[in-house]
Coordinates of C-alpha atoms and ligand atoms in Angstrom, one line a residue:
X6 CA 140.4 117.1 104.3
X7 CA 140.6 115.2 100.9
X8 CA 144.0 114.4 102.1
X9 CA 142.8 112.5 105.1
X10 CA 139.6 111.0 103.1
X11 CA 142.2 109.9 100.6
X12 CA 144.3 108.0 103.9
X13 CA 141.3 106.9 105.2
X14 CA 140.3 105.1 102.3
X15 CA 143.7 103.6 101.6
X16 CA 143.7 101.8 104.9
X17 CA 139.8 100.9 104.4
X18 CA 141.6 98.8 101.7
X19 CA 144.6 98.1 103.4
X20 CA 142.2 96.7 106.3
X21 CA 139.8 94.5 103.7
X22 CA 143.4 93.0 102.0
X23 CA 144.7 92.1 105.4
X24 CA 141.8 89.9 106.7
X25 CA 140.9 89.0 102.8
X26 CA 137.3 89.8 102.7
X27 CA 135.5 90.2 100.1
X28 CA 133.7 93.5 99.5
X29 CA 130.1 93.4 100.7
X30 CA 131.2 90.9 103.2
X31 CA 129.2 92.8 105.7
X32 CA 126.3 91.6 104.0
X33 CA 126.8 88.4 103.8
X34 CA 124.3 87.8 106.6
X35 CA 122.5 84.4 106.4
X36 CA 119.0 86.6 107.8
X37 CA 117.0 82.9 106.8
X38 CA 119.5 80.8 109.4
X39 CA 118.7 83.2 111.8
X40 CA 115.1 83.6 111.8
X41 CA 115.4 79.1 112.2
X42 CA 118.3 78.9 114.6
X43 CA 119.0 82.5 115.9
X44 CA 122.6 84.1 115.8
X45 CA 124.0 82.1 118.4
X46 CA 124.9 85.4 120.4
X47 CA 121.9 85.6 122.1
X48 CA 119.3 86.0 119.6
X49 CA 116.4 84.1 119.8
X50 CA 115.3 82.2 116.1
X51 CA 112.3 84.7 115.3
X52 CA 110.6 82.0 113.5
X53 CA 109.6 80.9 117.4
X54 CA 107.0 83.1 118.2
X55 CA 106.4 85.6 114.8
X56 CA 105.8 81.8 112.4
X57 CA 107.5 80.2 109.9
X58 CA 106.3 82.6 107.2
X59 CA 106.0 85.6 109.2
X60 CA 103.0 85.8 109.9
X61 CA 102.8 86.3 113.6
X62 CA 100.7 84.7 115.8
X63 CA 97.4 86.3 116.7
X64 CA 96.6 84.3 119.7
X65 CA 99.8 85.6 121.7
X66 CA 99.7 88.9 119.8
X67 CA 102.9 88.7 118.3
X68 CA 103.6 90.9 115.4
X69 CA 103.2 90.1 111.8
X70 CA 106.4 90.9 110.0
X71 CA 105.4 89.2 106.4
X72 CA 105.8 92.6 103.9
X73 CA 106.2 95.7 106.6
X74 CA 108.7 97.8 105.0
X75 CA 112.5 97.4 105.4
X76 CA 113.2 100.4 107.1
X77 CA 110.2 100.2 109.3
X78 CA 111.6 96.9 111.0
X79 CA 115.4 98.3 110.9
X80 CA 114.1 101.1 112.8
X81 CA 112.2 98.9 115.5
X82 CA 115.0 96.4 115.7
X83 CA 117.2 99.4 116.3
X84 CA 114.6 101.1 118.8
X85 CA 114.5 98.1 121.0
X86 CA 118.2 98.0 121.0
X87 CA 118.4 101.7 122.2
X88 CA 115.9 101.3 124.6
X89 CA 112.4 103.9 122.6
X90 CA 111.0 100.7 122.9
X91 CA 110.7 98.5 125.3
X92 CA 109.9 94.7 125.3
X93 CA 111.1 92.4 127.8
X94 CA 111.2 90.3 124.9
X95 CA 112.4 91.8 121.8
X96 CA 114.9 94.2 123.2
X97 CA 117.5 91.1 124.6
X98 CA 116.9 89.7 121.1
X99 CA 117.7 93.2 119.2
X100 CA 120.6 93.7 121.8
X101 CA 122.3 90.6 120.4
X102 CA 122.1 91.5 116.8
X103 CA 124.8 93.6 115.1
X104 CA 124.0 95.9 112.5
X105 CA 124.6 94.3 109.6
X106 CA 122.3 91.6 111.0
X107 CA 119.4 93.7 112.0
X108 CA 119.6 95.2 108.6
X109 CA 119.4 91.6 106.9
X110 CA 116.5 90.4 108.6
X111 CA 114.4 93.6 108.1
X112 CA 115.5 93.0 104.3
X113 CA 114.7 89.6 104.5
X114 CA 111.0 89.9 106.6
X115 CA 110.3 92.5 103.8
X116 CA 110.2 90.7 100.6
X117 CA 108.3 87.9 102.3
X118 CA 104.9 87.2 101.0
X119 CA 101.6 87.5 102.8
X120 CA 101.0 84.6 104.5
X121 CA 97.8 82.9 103.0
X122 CA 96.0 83.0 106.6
X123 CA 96.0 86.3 106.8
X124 CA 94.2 86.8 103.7
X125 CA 90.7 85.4 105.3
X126 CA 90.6 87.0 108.9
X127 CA 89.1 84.9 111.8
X128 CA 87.5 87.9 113.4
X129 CA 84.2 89.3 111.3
X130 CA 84.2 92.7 110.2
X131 CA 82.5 95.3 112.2
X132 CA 79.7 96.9 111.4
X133 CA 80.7 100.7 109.6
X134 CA 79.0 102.7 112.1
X135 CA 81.0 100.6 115.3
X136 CA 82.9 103.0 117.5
X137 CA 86.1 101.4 115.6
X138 CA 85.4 101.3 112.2
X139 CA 84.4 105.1 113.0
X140 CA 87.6 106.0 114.4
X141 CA 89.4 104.3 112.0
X142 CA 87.7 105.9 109.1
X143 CA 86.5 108.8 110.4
X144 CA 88.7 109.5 113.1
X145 CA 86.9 111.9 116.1
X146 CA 88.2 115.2 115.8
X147 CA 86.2 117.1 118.8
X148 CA 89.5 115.5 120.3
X149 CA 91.8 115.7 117.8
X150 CA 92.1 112.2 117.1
X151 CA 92.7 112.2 112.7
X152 CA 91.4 109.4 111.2
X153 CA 93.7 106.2 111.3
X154 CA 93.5 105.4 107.9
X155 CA 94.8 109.0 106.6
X156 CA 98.2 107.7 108.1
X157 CA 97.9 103.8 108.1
X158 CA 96.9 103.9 104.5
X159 CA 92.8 102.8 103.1
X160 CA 92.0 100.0 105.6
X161 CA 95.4 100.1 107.0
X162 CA 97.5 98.7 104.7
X163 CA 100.6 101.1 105.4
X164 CA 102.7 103.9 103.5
X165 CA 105.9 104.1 103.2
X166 CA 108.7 103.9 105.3
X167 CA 107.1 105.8 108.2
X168 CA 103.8 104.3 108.5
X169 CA 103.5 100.7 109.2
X170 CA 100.3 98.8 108.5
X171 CA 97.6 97.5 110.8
X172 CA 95.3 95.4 108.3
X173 CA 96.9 92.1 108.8
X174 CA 98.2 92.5 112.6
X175 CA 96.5 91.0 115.7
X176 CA 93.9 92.4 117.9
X177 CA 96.1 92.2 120.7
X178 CA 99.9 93.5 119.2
X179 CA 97.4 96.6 118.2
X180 CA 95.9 97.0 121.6
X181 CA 99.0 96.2 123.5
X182 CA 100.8 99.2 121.1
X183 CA 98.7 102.2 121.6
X184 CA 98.7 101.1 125.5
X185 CA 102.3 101.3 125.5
X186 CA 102.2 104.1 124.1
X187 CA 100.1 105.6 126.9
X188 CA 102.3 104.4 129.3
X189 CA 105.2 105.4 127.9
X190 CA 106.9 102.2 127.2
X191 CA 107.3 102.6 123.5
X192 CA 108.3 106.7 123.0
X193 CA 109.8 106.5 119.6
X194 CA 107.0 107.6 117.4
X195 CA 108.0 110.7 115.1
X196 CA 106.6 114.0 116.5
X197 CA 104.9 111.7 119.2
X198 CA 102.4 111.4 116.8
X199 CA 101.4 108.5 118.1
X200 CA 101.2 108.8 121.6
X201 CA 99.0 111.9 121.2
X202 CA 96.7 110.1 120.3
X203 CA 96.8 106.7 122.1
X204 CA 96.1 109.3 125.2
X205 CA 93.1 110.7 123.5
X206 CA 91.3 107.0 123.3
X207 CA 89.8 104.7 126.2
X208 CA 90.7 101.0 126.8
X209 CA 87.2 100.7 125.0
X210 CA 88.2 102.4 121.8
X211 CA 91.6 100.9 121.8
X212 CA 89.7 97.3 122.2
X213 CA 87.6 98.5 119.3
X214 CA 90.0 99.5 117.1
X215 CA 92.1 97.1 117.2
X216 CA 89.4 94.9 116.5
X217 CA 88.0 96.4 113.0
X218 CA 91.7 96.5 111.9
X219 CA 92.5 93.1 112.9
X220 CA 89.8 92.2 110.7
X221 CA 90.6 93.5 107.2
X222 CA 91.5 91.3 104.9
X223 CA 94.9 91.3 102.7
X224 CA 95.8 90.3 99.1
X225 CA 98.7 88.8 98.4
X226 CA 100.7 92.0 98.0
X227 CA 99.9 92.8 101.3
X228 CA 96.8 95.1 100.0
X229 CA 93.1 95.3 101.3
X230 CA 91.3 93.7 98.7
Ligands
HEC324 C1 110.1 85.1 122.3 C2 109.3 85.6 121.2 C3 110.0 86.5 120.1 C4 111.1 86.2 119.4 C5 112.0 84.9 119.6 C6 111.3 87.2 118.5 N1 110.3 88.2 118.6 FE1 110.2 89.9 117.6 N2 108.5 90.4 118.7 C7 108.0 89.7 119.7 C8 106.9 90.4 120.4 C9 106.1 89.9 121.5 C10 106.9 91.7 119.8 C11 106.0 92.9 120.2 C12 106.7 93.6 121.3 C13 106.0 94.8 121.8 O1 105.1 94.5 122.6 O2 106.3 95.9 121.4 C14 107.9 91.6 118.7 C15 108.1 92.7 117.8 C16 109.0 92.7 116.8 C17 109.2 93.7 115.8 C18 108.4 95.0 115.7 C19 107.3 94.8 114.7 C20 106.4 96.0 114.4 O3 105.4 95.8 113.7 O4 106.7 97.1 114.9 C21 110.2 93.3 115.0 C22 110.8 94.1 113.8 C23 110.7 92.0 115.4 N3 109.9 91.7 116.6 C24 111.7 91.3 114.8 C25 112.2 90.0 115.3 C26 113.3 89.4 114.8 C27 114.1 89.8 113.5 C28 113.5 88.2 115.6 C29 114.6 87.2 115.4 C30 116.0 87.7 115.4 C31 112.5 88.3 116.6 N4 111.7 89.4 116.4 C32 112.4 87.3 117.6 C33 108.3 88.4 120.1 C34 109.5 87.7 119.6
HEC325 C1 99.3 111.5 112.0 C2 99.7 110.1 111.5 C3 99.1 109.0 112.3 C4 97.8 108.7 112.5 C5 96.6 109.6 112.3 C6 97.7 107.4 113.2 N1 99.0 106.9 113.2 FE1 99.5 105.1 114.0 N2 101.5 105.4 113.6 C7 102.0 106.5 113.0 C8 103.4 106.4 112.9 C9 104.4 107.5 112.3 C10 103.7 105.1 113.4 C11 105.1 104.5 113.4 C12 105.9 104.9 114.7 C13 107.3 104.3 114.7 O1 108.1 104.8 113.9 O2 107.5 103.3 115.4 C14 102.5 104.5 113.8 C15 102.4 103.3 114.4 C16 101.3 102.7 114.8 C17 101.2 101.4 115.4 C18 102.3 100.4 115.6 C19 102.3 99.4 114.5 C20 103.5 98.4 114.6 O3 103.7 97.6 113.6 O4 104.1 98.3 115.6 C21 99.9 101.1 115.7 C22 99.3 99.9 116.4 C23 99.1 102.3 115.3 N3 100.0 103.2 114.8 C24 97.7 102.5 115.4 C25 97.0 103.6 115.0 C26 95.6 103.7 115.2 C27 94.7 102.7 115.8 C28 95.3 105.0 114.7 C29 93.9 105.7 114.8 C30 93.2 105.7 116.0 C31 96.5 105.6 114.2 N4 97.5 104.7 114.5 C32 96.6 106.8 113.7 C33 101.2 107.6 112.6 C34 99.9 107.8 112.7

């Protein structure tokens, strides 16, 4: 085995002498030129409908992308590629990115700062007894449902890798995710945690929700205040 590692290696360099690139050349991804012109393969420029910083756009309902966690957005580029998500949008887009330049952007989307708008929401907060500041604290467990937060991080300002935040995201990209997830349109949830329990909530908790986390406010590190 070390003997074919050892041959396999050798024409790794043989291969990167021939056509004289320089090592790391796969990352030598200009992520910026695409998010303002797209890769001209088919990818759209992102800039178009998630803003110029990042930020999304909460009257369409596209994402925010400002701060989420690199290997978060790899993972949904890659998921929209393969299909566990669906987006008559995003997955042509993902489709046309290679690797190396899905892995760029989500690098570059990461170390982005909070876009100042976000840090005053439009929406008011609701009130801490509303059906979804309840289920977002408290979660209601006669139907299993755990509290958002206890995954989404205080207020919903994400953990990790694994858990994406929702403080900072519109009303609608919310809404429109844990439908999906109802309808099976986006099935690549770990443990189908989340479609568990998008099926355990009504259009009217979904709408509520959505709502109390579209309305917390961010810091500049992409923390509730
Ligand atoms: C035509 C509009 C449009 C363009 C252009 C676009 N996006 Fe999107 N993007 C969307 C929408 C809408 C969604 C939400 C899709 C859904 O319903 O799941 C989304 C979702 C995403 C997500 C998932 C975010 C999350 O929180 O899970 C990522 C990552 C993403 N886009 C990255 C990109 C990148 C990188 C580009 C540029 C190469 C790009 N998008 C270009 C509209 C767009
Ligand atoms: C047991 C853990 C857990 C709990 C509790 C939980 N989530 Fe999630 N949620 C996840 C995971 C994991 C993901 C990421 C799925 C993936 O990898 O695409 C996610 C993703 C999401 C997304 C997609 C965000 C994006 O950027 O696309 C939304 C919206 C969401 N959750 C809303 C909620 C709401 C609302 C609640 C409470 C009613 C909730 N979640 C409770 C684990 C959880």
């Amino acid at each position: 085995m070390q003997h074919v590692g050892s041959r396999m290696l050798l024409l790794g360099f043989g291969l990167a002498a021939a056509t004289a690139l320089p090592v790391g050349a796969a990352h030598a991804v200009d992520a910026a030129a695409i998010t303002t012109q797209g890769n001209g393969k088919g990818a759209a420029p992102c800039m178009a409908c998630h803003g110029v910083d990042g930020g999304g756009q909460a009257s369409t309902g596209n994402p925010r992308l400002a701060r989420l966690d690199a290997a978060y957005l790899q993972k949904q580029l890659d998921d929209f590629a393969g299909g566990a998500r669906t987006s008559p949008v995003m997955q042509a887009t993902a489709m046309a990115l290679s690797d190396d330049e899905r892995a760029a952007l989500a690098a570059y989307y990461s170390k982005l700062p909070i876009p100042p708008v976000l840090m005053k929401p439009v929406t008011p907060m609701p009130a801490t007894d509303s059906v979804g500041a309840v289920l977002a604290t408290r979660g209601r467990w006669d139907k299993q449902v755990p509290a958002c937060v206890q995954c989404h991080g205080p207020s919903g300002i994400g953990v990790g890798a694994h858990f994406p935040p929702l403080a900072g995201q519109p009303a609608a990209y919310i809404e429109a995710q844990l439908k999906a997830w109802q309808q099976g349109t986006r099935h690549n949830d770990p443990l189908q945690l989340m479609q568990h329990l998008s099926n355990a909530l009504s259009a009217q908790d979904i709408n509520a929700v959505a709502g109390w986390f579209a309305a917390q406010p961010l810091d500049a590190k992409g923390a509730t205040p």
